[in-house]
């Protein structure tokens, strides 16, 4: 395997940095029948977040992943979380009005704060930082 400047086998290949640089998890297969309040299927960011929130609410939860935790879409992102998605607000205002666009913004901001609170609460060493986000337009 060839190695790039960071020592990882990434150049010229469509590999996920997160997958390449993170130790594999080794959670055991289910031993048999299990009784829980909730079963969450899929260990991407959606499933893990759902499972954590349910556990925090006092439920017993089994999180079931068919492959490897976060190997799906979640493992192939740029790892930013943002409420600024291209020109989404112009489109939302045009199609649904300002109130709905604001609800979308508030929901996304709340999600970012949830992620930030998980990082703080569980002391996750992921270099999470708040940064400004911009969308540049080349026409008026
Ligand atoms: C190229 C790209 C870049 C992106 N960049 C960003 C970004 O920078 N910031 C951002 O906020 N969002 C980004 N997104 C969007 C975001 O990554 C996705 O919305 C999010 O990761 C989806 O997470 P998920 O948990 O729903 O799906 P996944 O991460 O795909 O997780 C689903 C999991 O379910 C498992 N599974 C499926 N079926 C079963 C089954 N029957 N039994 C057991 N397990 C099962 C799969 O193995 C998988 O692990 C990006 C998306 C793409 C494609």
PDB file of N, CA and C in Angstrom, residues 4-96:
ATOM      1  N   UNK A   4       0.613   8.354   1.721  1.00  0.00           N
ATOM      2  CA  UNK A   4       0.653   9.778   1.406  1.00  0.00           C
ATOM      3  C   UNK A   4       1.433  10.536   2.447  1.00  0.00           C
ATOM      4  N   UNK A   5       1.381  11.872   2.367  1.00  0.00           N
ATOM      5  CA  UNK A   5       2.144  12.717   3.277  1.00  0.00           C
ATOM      6  C   UNK A   5       1.832  12.440   4.743  1.00  0.00           C
ATOM      7  N   UNK A   6       0.604  12.079   5.026  1.00  0.00           N
ATOM      8  CA  UNK A   6       0.241  11.819   6.421  1.00  0.00           C
ATOM      9  C   UNK A   6       0.559  10.397   6.849  1.00  0.00           C
ATOM     10  N   UNK A   7       1.105   9.595   5.929  1.00  0.00           N
ATOM     11  CA  UNK A   7       1.432   8.220   6.295  1.00  0.00           C
ATOM     12  C   UNK A   7       0.272   7.263   6.092  1.00  0.00           C
ATOM     13  N   UNK A   8      -0.834   7.721   5.509  1.00  0.00           N
ATOM     14  CA  UNK A   8      -1.987   6.860   5.316  1.00  0.00           C
ATOM     15  C   UNK A   8      -2.090   6.447   3.857  1.00  0.00           C
ATOM     16  N   UNK A   9      -2.677   5.307   3.600  1.00  0.00           N
ATOM     17  CA  UNK A   9      -2.768   4.807   2.243  1.00  0.00           C
ATOM     18  C   UNK A   9      -3.893   5.441   1.471  1.00  0.00           C
ATOM     19  N   UNK A  10      -3.865   6.739   1.254  1.00  0.00           N
ATOM     20  CA  UNK A  10      -4.989   7.429   0.647  1.00  0.00           C
ATOM     21  C   UNK A  10      -4.792   7.884  -0.793  1.00  0.00           C
ATOM     22  N   UNK A  11      -3.569   8.232  -1.269  1.00  0.00           N
ATOM     23  CA  UNK A  11      -3.470   8.937  -2.536  1.00  0.00           C
ATOM     24  C   UNK A  11      -4.072   8.156  -3.696  1.00  0.00           C
ATOM     25  N   UNK A  12      -4.893   8.863  -4.477  1.00  0.00           N
ATOM     26  CA  UNK A  12      -5.446   8.272  -5.680  1.00  0.00           C
ATOM     27  C   UNK A  12      -6.507   7.231  -5.440  1.00  0.00           C
ATOM     28  N   UNK A  13      -6.927   7.062  -4.200  1.00  0.00           N
ATOM     29  CA  UNK A  13      -7.946   6.043  -3.942  1.00  0.00           C
ATOM     30  C   UNK A  13      -9.117   6.684  -3.230  1.00  0.00           C
ATOM     31  N   UNK A  14     -10.284   6.152  -3.492  1.00  0.00           N
ATOM     32  CA  UNK A  14     -11.475   6.704  -2.857  1.00  0.00           C
ATOM     33  C   UNK A  14     -11.690   6.031  -1.514  1.00  0.00           C
ATOM     34  N   UNK A  15     -10.810   6.352  -0.592  1.00  0.00           N
ATOM     35  CA  UNK A  15     -10.917   5.794   0.751  1.00  0.00           C
ATOM     36  C   UNK A  15     -11.419   6.877   1.693  1.00  0.00           C
ATOM     37  N   UNK A  16     -12.048   6.452   2.758  1.00  0.00           N
ATOM     38  CA  UNK A  16     -12.468   7.400   3.780  1.00  0.00           C
ATOM     39  C   UNK A  16     -11.334   7.598   4.774  1.00  0.00           C
ATOM     40  N   UNK A  17     -10.982   8.852   4.992  1.00  0.00           N
ATOM     41  CA  UNK A  17      -9.941   9.157   5.989  1.00  0.00           C
ATOM     42  C   UNK A  17     -10.322   8.581   7.351  1.00  0.00           C
ATOM     43  N   UNK A  18     -11.609   8.696   7.678  1.00  0.00           N
ATOM     44  CA  UNK A  18     -12.055   8.241   9.005  1.00  0.00           C
ATOM     45  C   UNK A  18     -11.913   6.734   9.136  1.00  0.00           C
ATOM     46  N   UNK A  19     -12.252   6.010   8.069  1.00  0.00           N
ATOM     47  CA  UNK A  19     -12.151   4.553   8.102  1.00  0.00           C
ATOM     48  C   UNK A  19     -10.688   4.126   8.145  1.00  0.00           C
ATOM     49  N   UNK A  20      -9.854   4.865   7.398  1.00  0.00           N
ATOM     50  CA  UNK A  20      -8.443   4.489   7.295  1.00  0.00           C
ATOM     51  C   UNK A  20      -7.665   4.754   8.578  1.00  0.00           C
ATOM     52  N   UNK A  21      -8.145   5.705   9.368  1.00  0.00           N
ATOM     53  CA  UNK A  21      -7.332   6.144  10.510  1.00  0.00           C
ATOM     54  C   UNK A  21      -7.973   5.822  11.861  1.00  0.00           C
ATOM     55  N   UNK A  22      -9.046   5.052  11.834  1.00  0.00           N
ATOM     56  CA  UNK A  22      -9.723   4.731  13.088  1.00  0.00           C
ATOM     57  C   UNK A  22      -9.708   3.225  13.310  1.00  0.00           C
ATOM     58  N   UNK A  23      -9.382   2.847  14.529  1.00  0.00           N
ATOM     59  CA  UNK A  23      -9.354   1.413  14.844  1.00  0.00           C
ATOM     60  C   UNK A  23     -10.746   0.816  14.669  1.00  0.00           C
ATOM     61  N   UNK A  24     -10.791  -0.403  14.135  1.00  0.00           N
ATOM     62  CA  UNK A  24     -12.090  -1.069  13.959  1.00  0.00           C
ATOM     63  C   UNK A  24     -12.706  -1.385  15.316  1.00  0.00           C
ATOM     64  N   UNK A  25     -14.003  -1.249  15.386  1.00  0.00           N
ATOM     65  CA  UNK A  25     -14.699  -1.672  16.604  1.00  0.00           C
ATOM     66  C   UNK A  25     -14.870  -3.190  16.562  1.00  0.00           C
ATOM     67  N   UNK A  26     -15.030  -3.779  17.723  1.00  0.00           N
ATOM     68  CA  UNK A  26     -15.140  -5.239  17.772  1.00  0.00           C
ATOM     69  C   UNK A  26     -16.295  -5.637  18.684  1.00  0.00           C
ATOM     70  N   UNK A  27     -17.451  -5.069  18.389  1.00  0.00           N
ATOM     71  CA  UNK A  27     -18.603  -5.427  19.206  1.00  0.00           C
ATOM     72  C   UNK A  27     -19.070  -6.831  18.843  1.00  0.00           C
ATOM     73  N   UNK A  28     -19.508  -7.602  19.833  1.00  0.00           N
ATOM     74  CA  UNK A  28     -19.859  -8.997  19.557  1.00  0.00           C
ATOM     75  C   UNK A  28     -21.197  -9.111  18.827  1.00  0.00           C
ATOM     76  N   UNK A  29     -21.367 -10.200  18.075  1.00  0.00           N
ATOM     77  CA  UNK A  29     -22.692 -10.465  17.509  1.00  0.00           C
ATOM     78  C   UNK A  29     -23.680 -10.723  18.637  1.00  0.00           C
ATOM     79  N   UNK A  30     -24.959 -10.536  18.344  1.00  0.00           N
ATOM     80  CA  UNK A  30     -25.957 -10.824  19.371  1.00  0.00           C
ATOM     81  C   UNK A  30     -25.865 -12.292  19.774  1.00  0.00           C
ATOM     82  N   UNK A  31     -25.840 -12.574  21.077  1.00  0.00           N
ATOM     83  CA  UNK A  31     -25.690 -13.957  21.513  1.00  0.00           C
ATOM     84  C   UNK A  31     -26.947 -14.800  21.286  1.00  0.00           C
ATOM     85  N   UNK A  32     -28.047 -14.170  21.092  1.00  0.00           N
ATOM     86  CA  UNK A  32     -29.301 -14.918  20.937  1.00  0.00           C
ATOM     87  C   UNK A  32     -30.442 -13.936  21.072  1.00  0.00           C
ATOM     88  N   UNK A  33     -31.531 -14.344  21.660  1.00  0.00           N
ATOM     89  CA  UNK A  33     -32.638 -13.419  21.866  1.00  0.00           C
ATOM     90  C   UNK A  33     -32.286 -12.400  22.948  1.00  0.00           C
ATOM     91  N   UNK A  34     -32.820 -11.224  22.790  1.00  0.00           N
ATOM     92  CA  UNK A  34     -32.522 -10.138  23.715  1.00  0.00           C
ATOM     93  C   UNK A  34     -33.809  -9.359  23.906  1.00  0.00           C
ATOM     94  N   UNK A  35     -34.064  -8.940  25.131  1.00  0.00           N
ATOM     95  CA  UNK A  35     -35.261  -8.133  25.353  1.00  0.00           C
ATOM     96  C   UNK A  35     -34.861  -6.709  25.682  1.00  0.00           C
ATOM     97  N   UNK A  36     -35.302  -5.777  24.855  1.00  0.00           N
ATOM     98  CA  UNK A  36     -35.023  -4.359  25.113  1.00  0.00           C
ATOM     99  C   UNK A  36     -36.286  -3.559  24.836  1.00  0.00           C
ATOM    100  N   UNK A  37     -36.283  -2.316  25.321  1.00  0.00           N
ATOM    101  CA  UNK A  37     -37.423  -1.447  24.992  1.00  0.00           C
ATOM    102  C   UNK A  37     -37.428  -1.124  23.501  1.00  0.00           C
ATOM    103  N   UNK A  38     -36.228  -0.853  22.970  1.00  0.00           N
ATOM    104  CA  UNK A  38     -36.127  -0.395  21.585  1.00  0.00           C
ATOM    105  C   UNK A  38     -34.951  -1.078  20.893  1.00  0.00           C
ATOM    106  N   UNK A  39     -35.131  -1.401  19.636  1.00  0.00           N
ATOM    107  CA  UNK A  39     -34.016  -1.841  18.790  1.00  0.00           C
ATOM    108  C   UNK A  39     -33.803  -0.777  17.722  1.00  0.00           C
ATOM    109  N   UNK A  40     -32.581  -0.299  17.614  1.00  0.00           N
ATOM    110  CA  UNK A  40     -32.248   0.657  16.558  1.00  0.00           C
ATOM    111  C   UNK A  40     -31.418  -0.099  15.527  1.00  0.00           C
ATOM    112  N   UNK A  41     -31.845  -0.053  14.278  1.00  0.00           N
ATOM    113  CA  UNK A  41     -31.131  -0.765  13.218  1.00  0.00           C
ATOM    114  C   UNK A  41     -30.291   0.234  12.431  1.00  0.00           C
ATOM    115  N   UNK A  42     -28.970   0.020  12.465  1.00  0.00           N
ATOM    116  CA  UNK A  42     -28.075   0.873  11.679  1.00  0.00           C
ATOM    117  C   UNK A  42     -27.208   1.744  12.557  1.00  0.00           C
ATOM    118  N   UNK A  43     -25.900   1.502  12.519  1.00  0.00           N
ATOM    119  CA  UNK A  43     -24.965   2.240  13.365  1.00  0.00           C
ATOM    120  C   UNK A  43     -24.239   3.337  12.638  1.00  0.00           C
ATOM    121  N   UNK A  44     -24.982   4.165  11.898  1.00  0.00           N
ATOM    122  CA  UNK A  44     -24.439   5.414  11.369  1.00  0.00           C
ATOM    123  C   UNK A  44     -24.771   6.523  12.365  1.00  0.00           C
ATOM    124  N   UNK A  45     -24.563   7.775  11.957  1.00  0.00           N
ATOM    125  CA  UNK A  45     -24.796   8.879  12.896  1.00  0.00           C
ATOM    126  C   UNK A  45     -26.260   8.929  13.331  1.00  0.00           C
ATOM    127  N   UNK A  46     -27.180   8.571  12.425  1.00  0.00           N
ATOM    128  CA  UNK A  46     -28.600   8.631  12.780  1.00  0.00           C
ATOM    129  C   UNK A  46     -28.925   7.599  13.851  1.00  0.00           C
ATOM    130  N   UNK A  47     -28.493   6.355  13.624  1.00  0.00           N
ATOM    131  CA  UNK A  47     -28.797   5.287  14.572  1.00  0.00           C
ATOM    132  C   UNK A  47     -28.123   5.499  15.913  1.00  0.00           C
ATOM    133  N   UNK A  48     -26.853   5.900  15.864  1.00  0.00           N
ATOM    134  CA  UNK A  48     -26.128   6.104  17.122  1.00  0.00           C
ATOM    135  C   UNK A  48     -26.753   7.252  17.916  1.00  0.00           C
ATOM    136  N   UNK A  49     -27.074   8.341  17.228  1.00  0.00           N
ATOM    137  CA  UNK A  49     -27.697   9.481  17.915  1.00  0.00           C
ATOM    138  C   UNK A  49     -29.041   9.073  18.509  1.00  0.00           C
ATOM    139  N   UNK A  50     -29.823   8.344  17.727  1.00  0.00           N
ATOM    140  CA  UNK A  50     -31.130   7.882  18.218  1.00  0.00           C
ATOM    141  C   UNK A  50     -30.956   7.005  19.452  1.00  0.00           C
ATOM    142  N   UNK A  51     -30.004   6.076  19.381  1.00  0.00           N
ATOM    143  CA  UNK A  51     -29.775   5.163  20.502  1.00  0.00           C
ATOM    144  C   UNK A  51     -29.336   5.929  21.757  1.00  0.00           C
ATOM    145  N   UNK A  52     -28.446   6.904  21.572  1.00  0.00           N
ATOM    146  CA  UNK A  52     -27.973   7.686  22.727  1.00  0.00           C
ATOM    147  C   UNK A  52     -29.129   8.469  23.352  1.00  0.00           C
ATOM    148  N   UNK A  53     -29.934   9.111  22.504  1.00  0.00           N
ATOM    149  CA  UNK A  53     -31.050   9.910  23.032  1.00  0.00           C
ATOM    150  C   UNK A  53     -32.059   9.022  23.756  1.00  0.00           C
ATOM    151  N   UNK A  54     -32.313   7.825  23.208  1.00  0.00           N
ATOM    152  CA  UNK A  54     -33.247   6.904  23.869  1.00  0.00           C
ATOM    153  C   UNK A  54     -32.677   6.428  25.199  1.00  0.00           C
ATOM    154  N   UNK A  55     -31.386   6.138  25.218  1.00  0.00           N
ATOM    155  CA  UNK A  55     -30.764   5.713  26.479  1.00  0.00           C
ATOM    156  C   UNK A  55     -30.833   6.834  27.514  1.00  0.00           C
ATOM    157  N   UNK A  56     -30.569   8.050  27.049  1.00  0.00           N
ATOM    158  CA  UNK A  56     -30.636   9.193  27.970  1.00  0.00           C
ATOM    159  C   UNK A  56     -32.051   9.372  28.511  1.00  0.00           C
ATOM    160  N   UNK A  57     -33.039   8.957  27.715  1.00  0.00           N
ATOM    161  CA  UNK A  57     -34.444   9.070  28.157  1.00  0.00           C
ATOM    162  C   UNK A  57     -34.850   7.894  29.039  1.00  0.00           C
ATOM    163  N   UNK A  58     -33.924   6.971  29.273  1.00  0.00           N
ATOM    164  CA  UNK A  58     -34.186   5.903  30.233  1.00  0.00           C
ATOM    165  C   UNK A  58     -34.608   4.573  29.632  1.00  0.00           C
ATOM    166  N   UNK A  59     -34.549   4.442  28.311  1.00  0.00           N
ATOM    167  CA  UNK A  59     -34.933   3.182  27.677  1.00  0.00           C
ATOM    168  C   UNK A  59     -33.727   2.248  27.575  1.00  0.00           C
ATOM    169  N   UNK A  60     -34.014   0.939  27.548  1.00  0.00           N
ATOM    170  CA  UNK A  60     -32.951   0.007  27.199  1.00  0.00           C
ATOM    171  C   UNK A  60     -32.954  -0.121  25.678  1.00  0.00           C
ATOM    172  N   UNK A  61     -31.759  -0.092  25.112  1.00  0.00           N
ATOM    173  CA  UNK A  61     -31.641   0.001  23.658  1.00  0.00           C
ATOM    174  C   UNK A  61     -30.619  -1.006  23.147  1.00  0.00           C
ATOM    175  N   UNK A  62     -30.959  -1.708  22.074  1.00  0.00           N
ATOM    176  CA  UNK A  62     -29.968  -2.501  21.342  1.00  0.00           C
ATOM    177  C   UNK A  62     -29.739  -1.804  20.006  1.00  0.00           C
ATOM    178  N   UNK A  63     -28.479  -1.532  19.705  1.00  0.00           N
ATOM    179  CA  UNK A  63     -28.115  -0.925  18.420  1.00  0.00           C
ATOM    180  C   UNK A  63     -27.509  -2.024  17.552  1.00  0.00           C
ATOM    181  N   UNK A  64     -28.143  -2.272  16.414  1.00  0.00           N
ATOM    182  CA  UNK A  64     -27.732  -3.385  15.570  1.00  0.00           C
ATOM    183  C   UNK A  64     -27.111  -2.857  14.285  1.00  0.00           C
ATOM    184  N   UNK A  65     -25.903  -3.271  14.011  1.00  0.00           N
ATOM    185  CA  UNK A  65     -25.219  -2.841  12.786  1.00  0.00           C
ATOM    186  C   UNK A  65     -24.838  -4.080  11.975  1.00  0.00           C
ATOM    187  N   UNK A  66     -25.176  -4.062  10.689  1.00  0.00           N
ATOM    188  CA  UNK A  66     -24.923  -5.228   9.853  1.00  0.00           C
ATOM    189  C   UNK A  66     -23.507  -5.297   9.319  1.00  0.00           C
ATOM    190  N   UNK A  67     -22.775  -4.176   9.366  1.00  0.00           N
ATOM    191  CA  UNK A  67     -21.423  -4.159   8.802  1.00  0.00           C
ATOM    192  C   UNK A  67     -20.458  -3.679   9.878  1.00  0.00           C
ATOM    193  N   UNK A  68     -19.999  -2.450   9.747  1.00  0.00           N
ATOM    194  CA  UNK A  68     -19.118  -1.863  10.750  1.00  0.00           C
ATOM    195  C   UNK A  68     -19.699  -0.512  11.136  1.00  0.00           C
ATOM    196  N   UNK A  69     -19.624  -0.194  12.431  1.00  0.00           N
ATOM    197  CA  UNK A  69     -20.146   1.090  12.916  1.00  0.00           C
ATOM    198  C   UNK A  69     -19.580   2.230  12.065  1.00  0.00           C
ATOM    199  N   UNK A  70     -20.457   3.076  11.582  1.00  0.00           N
ATOM    200  CA  UNK A  70     -20.101   4.278  10.821  1.00  0.00           C
ATOM    201  C   UNK A  70     -19.364   4.003   9.511  1.00  0.00           C
ATOM    202  N   UNK A  71     -19.489   2.828   8.963  1.00  0.00           N
ATOM    203  CA  UNK A  71     -18.853   2.571   7.675  1.00  0.00           C
ATOM    204  C   UNK A  71     -19.748   3.031   6.509  1.00  0.00           C
ATOM    205  N   UNK A  72     -20.999   3.257   6.756  1.00  0.00           N
ATOM    206  CA  UNK A  72     -21.936   3.648   5.688  1.00  0.00           C
ATOM    207  C   UNK A  72     -21.669   5.074   5.237  1.00  0.00           C
ATOM    208  N   UNK A  73     -22.703   5.793   4.910  1.00  0.00           N
ATOM    209  CA  UNK A  73     -22.558   7.180   4.440  1.00  0.00           C
ATOM    210  C   UNK A  73     -21.783   8.004   5.463  1.00  0.00           C
ATOM    211  N   UNK A  74     -22.080   7.777   6.733  1.00  0.00           N
ATOM    212  CA  UNK A  74     -21.445   8.567   7.802  1.00  0.00           C
ATOM    213  C   UNK A  74     -19.922   8.520   7.731  1.00  0.00           C
ATOM    214  N   UNK A  75     -19.384   7.375   7.384  1.00  0.00           N
ATOM    215  CA  UNK A  75     -17.922   7.235   7.332  1.00  0.00           C
ATOM    216  C   UNK A  75     -17.291   7.894   6.125  1.00  0.00           C
ATOM    217  N   UNK A  76     -18.094   8.465   5.237  1.00  0.00           N
ATOM    218  CA  UNK A  76     -17.537   9.033   3.997  1.00  0.00           C
ATOM    219  C   UNK A  76     -17.882  10.507   3.853  1.00  0.00           C
ATOM    220  N   UNK A  77     -18.090  11.172   4.953  1.00  0.00           N
ATOM    221  CA  UNK A  77     -18.441  12.595   4.890  1.00  0.00           C
ATOM    222  C   UNK A  77     -17.206  13.454   5.120  1.00  0.00           C
ATOM    223  N   UNK A  78     -17.414  14.769   5.039  1.00  0.00           N
ATOM    224  CA  UNK A  78     -16.328  15.691   5.371  1.00  0.00           C
ATOM    225  C   UNK A  78     -16.284  15.973   6.867  1.00  0.00           C
ATOM    226  N   UNK A  79     -17.232  15.410   7.611  1.00  0.00           N
ATOM    227  CA  UNK A  79     -17.286  15.524   9.069  1.00  0.00           C
ATOM    228  C   UNK A  79     -17.590  16.925   9.574  1.00  0.00           C
ATOM    229  N   UNK A  80     -18.106  17.766   8.719  1.00  0.00           N
ATOM    230  CA  UNK A  80     -18.602  19.050   9.230  1.00  0.00           C
ATOM    231  C   UNK A  80     -20.095  18.888   9.509  1.00  0.00           C
ATOM    232  N   UNK A  81     -20.587  19.639  10.446  1.00  0.00           N
ATOM    233  CA  UNK A  81     -22.039  19.734  10.610  1.00  0.00           C
ATOM    234  C   UNK A  81     -22.393  21.203  10.467  1.00  0.00           C
ATOM    235  N   UNK A  82     -23.383  21.466   9.665  1.00  0.00           N
ATOM    236  CA  UNK A  82     -23.674  22.859   9.331  1.00  0.00           C
ATOM    237  C   UNK A  82     -25.162  23.044   9.093  1.00  0.00           C
ATOM    238  N   UNK A  83     -25.617  24.256   9.305  1.00  0.00           N
ATOM    239  CA  UNK A  83     -27.007  24.564   8.967  1.00  0.00           C
ATOM    240  C   UNK A  83     -27.061  25.385   7.675  1.00  0.00           C
ATOM    241  N   UNK A  84     -25.904  25.547   7.040  1.00  0.00           N
ATOM    242  CA  UNK A  84     -25.840  26.302   5.775  1.00  0.00           C
ATOM    243  C   UNK A  84     -25.608  25.308   4.642  1.00  0.00           C
ATOM    244  N   UNK A  85     -26.645  25.065   3.867  1.00  0.00           N
ATOM    245  CA  UNK A  85     -26.554  24.077   2.796  1.00  0.00           C
ATOM    246  C   UNK A  85     -26.762  24.774   1.459  1.00  0.00           C
ATOM    247  N   UNK A  86     -25.655  25.135   0.864  1.00  0.00           N
ATOM    248  CA  UNK A  86     -25.680  25.865  -0.414  1.00  0.00           C
ATOM    249  C   UNK A  86     -26.671  27.046  -0.304  1.00  0.00           C
ATOM    250  N   UNK A  87     -27.628  27.130  -1.242  1.00  0.00           N
ATOM    251  CA  UNK A  87     -28.584  28.254  -1.224  1.00  0.00           C
ATOM    252  C   UNK A  87     -29.965  27.777  -0.765  1.00  0.00           C
ATOM    253  N   UNK A  88     -29.954  26.847   0.172  1.00  0.00           N
ATOM    254  CA  UNK A  88     -31.209  26.203   0.583  1.00  0.00           C
ATOM    255  C   UNK A  88     -32.243  27.204   1.094  1.00  0.00           C
ATOM    256  N   UNK A  89     -31.780  28.261   1.765  1.00  0.00           N
ATOM    257  CA  UNK A  89     -32.764  29.166   2.377  1.00  0.00           C
ATOM    258  C   UNK A  89     -33.540  29.952   1.321  1.00  0.00           C
ATOM    259  N   UNK A  90     -32.872  30.325   0.242  1.00  0.00           N
ATOM    260  CA  UNK A  90     -33.584  31.012  -0.844  1.00  0.00           C
ATOM    261  C   UNK A  90     -34.670  30.084  -1.400  1.00  0.00           C
ATOM    262  N   UNK A  91     -34.292  28.816  -1.585  1.00  0.00           N
ATOM    263  CA  UNK A  91     -35.257  27.854  -2.139  1.00  0.00           C
ATOM    264  C   UNK A  91     -36.410  27.608  -1.161  1.00  0.00           C
ATOM    265  N   UNK A  92     -36.082  27.468   0.123  1.00  0.00           N
ATOM    266  CA  UNK A  92     -37.135  27.211   1.120  1.00  0.00           C
ATOM    267  C   UNK A  92     -38.094  28.388   1.231  1.00  0.00           C
ATOM    268  N   UNK A  93     -37.535  29.598   1.214  1.00  0.00           N
ATOM    269  CA  UNK A  93     -38.389  30.791   1.306  1.00  0.00           C
ATOM    270  C   UNK A  93     -39.310  30.862   0.084  1.00  0.00           C
ATOM    271  N   UNK A  94     -38.733  30.612  -1.105  1.00  0.00           N
ATOM    272  CA  UNK A  94     -39.548  30.637  -2.339  1.00  0.00           C
ATOM    273  C   UNK A  94     -40.662  29.608  -2.297  1.00  0.00           C
ATOM    274  N   UNK A  95     -40.332  28.404  -1.855  1.00  0.00           N
ATOM    275  CA  UNK A  95     -41.307  27.308  -1.956  1.00  0.00           C
ATOM    276  C   UNK A  95     -42.258  27.231  -0.771  1.00  0.00           C
ATOM    277  N   UNK A  96     -41.752  27.561   0.440  1.00  0.00           N
ATOM    278  CA  UNK A  96     -42.567  27.326   1.642  1.00  0.00           C
ATOM    279  C   UNK A  96     -42.797  28.571   2.491  1.00  0.00           C
TER     280      UNK A  96
END
